[in-house]
Amino acid sequence: MSNDNIKIISNPDEVQKISRKWKTEGLTIGLVPTMGYLHEGHQSLIHKSCAQNDRTIVSVFVNPIQFAPGEDLATYPRDLDADAALCASEGADILFHPQPSDMYGEYFSTHVEVDDITQVLCGKTRPTHFKGVTTVVSKLFNISKADRAYFGEKDAQQLAVIKRMVEDLNFDIEITGCPIVREADGLAKSSRNKYLNPEERKAALVLSRSLSIGKQLLDNGERNANVIRNSITQEIKKEQLAEIDYVSIVDSVTLKDVDEKITAPVLTAIAVKIGSTRLIDNFSYTV
């Protein structure tokens, strides 16, 4: 199946066969792993991959093993035709769209798990999430034979976990993080923004607004992490529709909490439920 000049393939073996052929021809391969319902954030990743590699594979796979019971696996937005059109417009070569049975056979029993940095931030309330992420990403790396893979910095913890896995397990692949893409009013692009009704969409601006307050404090010389964290928290609490999961300031590498003075690069990350929709946002800062 194809859309314009892009091949849509569901069989992992077929993608792997093509990738091997590309490698024997001396071509470089970029991989953009996604769960689909692509937006401008994903588009920026695809654009960068196509600019830096001879061939680009975009995976669209709503990965069931990274969802916990009660999460939005069944309702996660999907639109393969639109995804294919976007991939084709950027020049991607393959849209890899497997079914769960293609990725996880009847006797599937192997998982890849990163310790420590998966237990904080989103890992506190989604304890099985990153095990599903690292397992599927490992499979995608092996299937695609990619030289480089591209991830959005909005999912900062995911990016850190993938980088740790690649380093620890000697994956021969370069990981590139790409900047957060935002709406004109500051809301970080997310496939889950589709869930927001108009009132919730307006309320969701509290995420970027509160982070801007934290960044302004840092820009003005504030180095006490508790002061910054409390200021962000208080701003979020002003929004009645917002329910805080976490507001954290952590070391950029170890993801350990910074409780007092900020002396090294930090990640300020938040997770907030607006109505029933859980949204995340962050910024990095080097003092």
Coordinates of C-alpha atoms in Angstrom, one line a residue:
M1 CA 0.0 0.0 0.0
S2 CA 1.3 3.5 -0.8
N3 CA 0.2 7.1 -0.4
D4 CA 1.9 9.3 -3.1
N5 CA 5.6 8.2 -2.9
I6 CA 5.5 6.6 0.6
K7 CA 5.2 2.9 1.2
I8 CA 2.9 1.8 4.0
I9 CA 4.1 -1.5 5.4
S10 CA 2.8 -3.6 8.4
N11 CA 5.1 -6.5 8.2
P12 CA 8.3 -6.1 10.4
D13 CA 10.2 -8.6 8.2
E14 CA 9.5 -6.6 5.1
V15 CA 10.7 -3.4 6.6
Q16 CA 13.8 -5.2 7.9
K17 CA 14.5 -6.6 4.4
I18 CA 14.3 -3.2 2.8
S19 CA 16.5 -1.7 5.5
R20 CA 19.2 -4.3 5.0
K21 CA 19.2 -3.5 1.3
W22 CA 19.6 0.2 2.0
K23 CA 22.5 -0.5 4.3
T24 CA 24.3 -2.7 1.7
E25 CA 23.9 0.3 -0.7
G26 CA 25.6 2.5 1.8
L27 CA 22.5 4.6 2.6
T28 CA 21.9 6.2 6.0
I29 CA 18.5 5.5 7.7
G30 CA 16.6 7.8 10.0
L31 CA 13.8 6.5 12.3
V32 CA 10.9 8.6 13.7
P33 CA 9.0 6.4 16.2
T34 CA 5.4 7.7 16.8
M35 CA 2.0 6.5 18.0
G36 CA 0.4 8.4 15.1
Y37 CA -2.2 11.1 14.8
L38 CA 0.7 13.2 13.7
H39 CA 1.0 16.9 14.3
E40 CA 3.5 19.7 13.6
G41 CA 5.8 18.4 16.4
H42 CA 6.1 15.0 14.7
Q43 CA 6.5 16.8 11.4
S44 CA 9.5 18.6 12.7
L45 CA 11.1 15.2 13.6
I46 CA 10.4 13.8 10.2
H47 CA 11.7 16.9 8.5
K48 CA 15.0 16.7 10.4
S49 CA 15.4 13.0 9.7
C50 CA 14.8 13.5 6.0
A51 CA 17.4 16.3 6.0
Q52 CA 20.0 14.3 7.8
N53 CA 19.5 10.8 6.2
D54 CA 19.2 9.2 2.8
R55 CA 16.1 7.3 3.9
T56 CA 13.5 7.8 6.6
I57 CA 11.1 5.4 8.3
V58 CA 8.3 6.7 10.4
S59 CA 6.6 4.2 12.6
V60 CA 2.9 4.6 13.6
F61 CA 2.1 2.1 16.3
V62 CA -0.1 2.6 19.3
N63 CA 1.9 0.4 21.5
P64 CA -0.4 -1.6 23.9
I65 CA 2.3 -2.6 26.4
Q66 CA 3.0 1.0 27.4
F67 CA -0.6 1.6 28.4
A68 CA -1.8 0.6 31.9
P69 CA -5.3 -0.7 32.5
G70 CA -7.7 2.2 32.5
E71 CA -5.5 4.4 30.3
D72 CA -6.6 5.6 26.8
L73 CA -5.4 2.7 24.6
A74 CA -8.8 2.2 23.0
T75 CA -9.6 5.8 22.5
Y76 CA -6.1 7.1 21.5
P77 CA -6.7 9.2 18.3
R78 CA -5.9 7.5 15.0
D79 CA -5.9 8.8 11.4
L80 CA -3.6 6.8 9.2
D81 CA -4.5 8.5 6.0
A82 CA -3.6 11.9 7.4
D83 CA -0.4 10.5 8.9
A84 CA 0.6 9.0 5.5
A85 CA -0.1 12.3 3.8
L86 CA 2.1 14.3 6.3
C87 CA 4.9 11.7 6.0
A88 CA 4.8 11.8 2.2
S89 CA 4.8 15.7 2.2
E90 CA 8.1 15.7 4.2
G91 CA 9.7 13.0 2.0
A92 CA 9.7 10.0 4.3
D93 CA 10.1 6.7 2.5
I94 CA 8.3 4.1 4.7
L95 CA 5.4 4.4 7.1
F96 CA 5.7 1.3 9.2
H97 CA 2.2 0.6 10.6
P98 CA 2.2 -2.8 12.3
Q99 CA -0.6 -4.4 14.3
P100 CA 0.0 -5.6 17.9
S101 CA 0.1 -9.2 16.6
D102 CA 2.9 -8.2 14.2
M103 CA 5.0 -6.9 17.0
Y104 CA 4.1 -9.2 19.8
G105 CA 3.6 -12.8 18.8
E106 CA 1.7 -15.4 20.8
Y107 CA 4.6 -16.4 22.9
F108 CA 6.3 -13.0 23.3
S109 CA 8.0 -12.9 26.6
T110 CA 11.1 -10.6 26.3
H111 CA 11.2 -7.0 27.6
V112 CA 13.8 -4.3 27.9
E113 CA 13.7 -2.3 31.1
V114 CA 15.7 0.7 32.4
D115 CA 15.9 1.1 36.2
D116 CA 16.1 4.2 38.3
I117 CA 15.3 7.1 36.0
T118 CA 12.0 5.3 35.1
Q119 CA 10.8 5.4 38.7
V120 CA 10.5 9.2 38.9
L121 CA 8.3 11.9 37.3
C122 CA 5.8 10.1 35.0
G123 CA 7.1 6.7 36.2
K124 CA 5.6 7.3 39.7
T125 CA 2.0 7.2 38.4
R126 CA 2.7 5.1 35.3
P127 CA 5.0 2.4 36.7
T128 CA 4.9 0.0 33.7
H129 CA 4.9 2.7 31.0
F130 CA 8.6 3.0 30.2
K131 CA 9.1 -0.8 30.2
G132 CA 6.7 -0.8 27.3
V133 CA 8.5 2.1 25.6
T134 CA 11.9 0.7 25.8
T135 CA 10.8 -2.7 24.6
V136 CA 9.0 -1.4 21.5
V137 CA 11.8 1.1 20.7
S138 CA 14.4 -1.6 20.9
K139 CA 12.3 -3.6 18.4
L140 CA 12.0 -0.6 16.2
F141 CA 15.8 0.0 16.3
N142 CA 16.4 -3.6 15.2
I143 CA 13.7 -3.7 12.5
S144 CA 14.7 -0.4 10.9
K145 CA 18.5 -0.8 11.2
A146 CA 18.4 3.0 11.7
D147 CA 21.6 5.1 12.0
R148 CA 19.7 7.9 13.8
A149 CA 16.4 8.1 15.7
Y150 CA 14.4 11.3 16.5
F151 CA 12.4 12.0 19.6
G152 CA 10.6 15.1 20.8
E153 CA 11.8 17.0 23.8
K154 CA 8.3 17.4 25.1
D155 CA 8.6 13.8 26.3
A156 CA 11.8 14.7 28.2
Q157 CA 11.9 11.7 30.5
Q158 CA 11.3 9.3 27.6
L159 CA 14.2 10.9 25.7
A160 CA 16.4 10.5 28.8
V161 CA 15.4 6.9 29.2
I162 CA 16.0 6.1 25.5
K163 CA 19.5 7.7 25.7
R164 CA 20.3 5.7 28.8
M165 CA 19.2 2.4 27.2
V166 CA 21.2 3.1 24.0
E167 CA 24.3 3.9 26.1
D168 CA 23.9 1.0 28.5
L169 CA 23.2 -1.6 25.8
N170 CA 25.7 -0.3 23.2
F171 CA 23.0 0.3 20.5
D172 CA 24.8 1.5 17.4
I173 CA 22.4 4.4 16.8
E174 CA 22.5 8.2 17.3
I175 CA 19.6 9.7 19.4
T176 CA 18.5 13.2 18.5
G177 CA 16.1 15.3 20.6
C178 CA 14.1 17.9 18.8
P179 CA 12.6 21.1 20.4
I180 CA 9.0 21.3 21.6
V181 CA 6.6 22.7 19.0
R182 CA 3.9 24.8 20.4
E183 CA 0.6 26.3 19.4
A184 CA 0.6 30.1 18.9
D185 CA -0.8 30.6 22.4
G186 CA 2.0 28.4 24.0
L187 CA 0.3 25.0 24.4
A188 CA 2.7 22.2 23.6
K189 CA 1.6 20.2 20.6
S190 CA 0.2 16.8 21.6
S191 CA -2.0 14.2 20.0
R192 CA -4.0 14.2 23.3
N193 CA -4.9 17.8 22.9
K194 CA -7.8 16.5 20.8
Y195 CA -9.5 15.3 24.0
L196 CA -9.9 18.8 25.3
N197 CA -13.2 20.6 25.0
P198 CA -13.0 24.4 24.4
E199 CA -13.1 25.2 28.2
E200 CA -10.4 22.7 28.9
R201 CA -8.3 23.9 26.0
K202 CA -8.2 27.3 27.5
A203 CA -7.5 25.9 30.9
A204 CA -4.6 23.9 29.5
L205 CA -2.6 27.1 28.9
V206 CA -1.8 27.0 32.6
L207 CA 0.9 24.5 31.8
S208 CA 3.0 26.8 29.6
R209 CA 2.1 29.9 31.6
S210 CA 3.3 28.4 34.9
L211 CA 6.5 27.1 33.3
S212 CA 7.1 30.6 31.9
I213 CA 6.9 32.0 35.5
G214 CA 9.5 29.4 36.6
K215 CA 11.9 30.2 33.7
Q216 CA 11.5 34.0 34.4
L217 CA 12.6 33.4 38.0
L218 CA 15.7 31.5 36.8
D219 CA 16.4 34.3 34.2
N220 CA 16.2 36.8 37.1
G221 CA 18.8 34.9 39.1
E222 CA 16.7 32.7 41.4
R223 CA 18.5 29.5 42.2
N224 CA 16.4 28.0 45.0
A225 CA 14.6 25.1 43.5
N226 CA 11.9 25.1 46.1
V227 CA 11.0 28.8 45.4
I228 CA 10.7 28.1 41.7
R229 CA 8.7 24.8 42.2
N230 CA 6.3 26.5 44.6
S231 CA 5.7 29.4 42.2
I232 CA 4.9 27.0 39.4
T233 CA 2.6 25.0 41.7
Q234 CA 0.7 28.1 42.9
E235 CA 0.1 29.3 39.4
I236 CA -1.3 25.9 38.3
K237 CA -3.6 25.8 41.4
K238 CA -5.3 29.0 40.3
E239 CA -6.8 27.0 37.4
Q240 CA -9.9 25.1 38.7
L241 CA -9.9 22.5 36.0
A242 CA -6.2 21.6 36.7
E243 CA -5.2 18.6 38.9
I244 CA -1.4 18.4 39.5
D245 CA 0.3 15.0 39.0
Y246 CA 3.7 16.5 39.7
V247 CA 5.8 19.6 39.5
S248 CA 9.5 18.7 39.6
I249 CA 12.9 20.2 39.1
V250 CA 15.4 17.5 38.5
D251 CA 19.0 17.0 37.4
S252 CA 19.0 16.8 33.6
V253 CA 21.1 13.6 33.5
T254 CA 20.1 11.6 36.6
L255 CA 16.5 13.0 36.9
K256 CA 17.0 13.1 40.7
D257 CA 15.2 15.9 42.5
V258 CA 17.0 19.2 43.1
D259 CA 15.7 20.3 46.4
E260 CA 17.7 23.4 47.2
K261 CA 20.3 25.4 45.2
I262 CA 20.5 24.8 41.4
T263 CA 24.1 24.5 40.4
A264 CA 23.9 22.2 37.3
P265 CA 21.7 21.9 34.2
V266 CA 18.1 21.0 35.3
L267 CA 14.8 19.9 33.8
T268 CA 11.7 21.5 35.1
A269 CA 8.9 19.1 34.2
I270 CA 5.2 19.1 35.0
A271 CA 2.3 16.7 34.5
V272 CA -1.2 18.1 34.9
K273 CA -4.7 16.6 34.3
I274 CA -7.1 19.0 32.6
G275 CA -10.4 17.4 33.1
S276 CA -9.7 13.8 32.2
T277 CA -6.8 14.6 30.0
R278 CA -3.2 14.2 31.3
L279 CA -0.8 16.7 29.7
I280 CA 2.9 17.2 30.2
D281 CA 5.3 20.0 29.5
N282 CA 8.8 21.1 30.5
F283 CA 11.8 23.3 29.9
S284 CA 15.5 22.7 30.4
Y285 CA 17.8 25.3 31.9
T286 CA 21.6 25.6 32.2
V287 CA 22.8 27.9 34.9

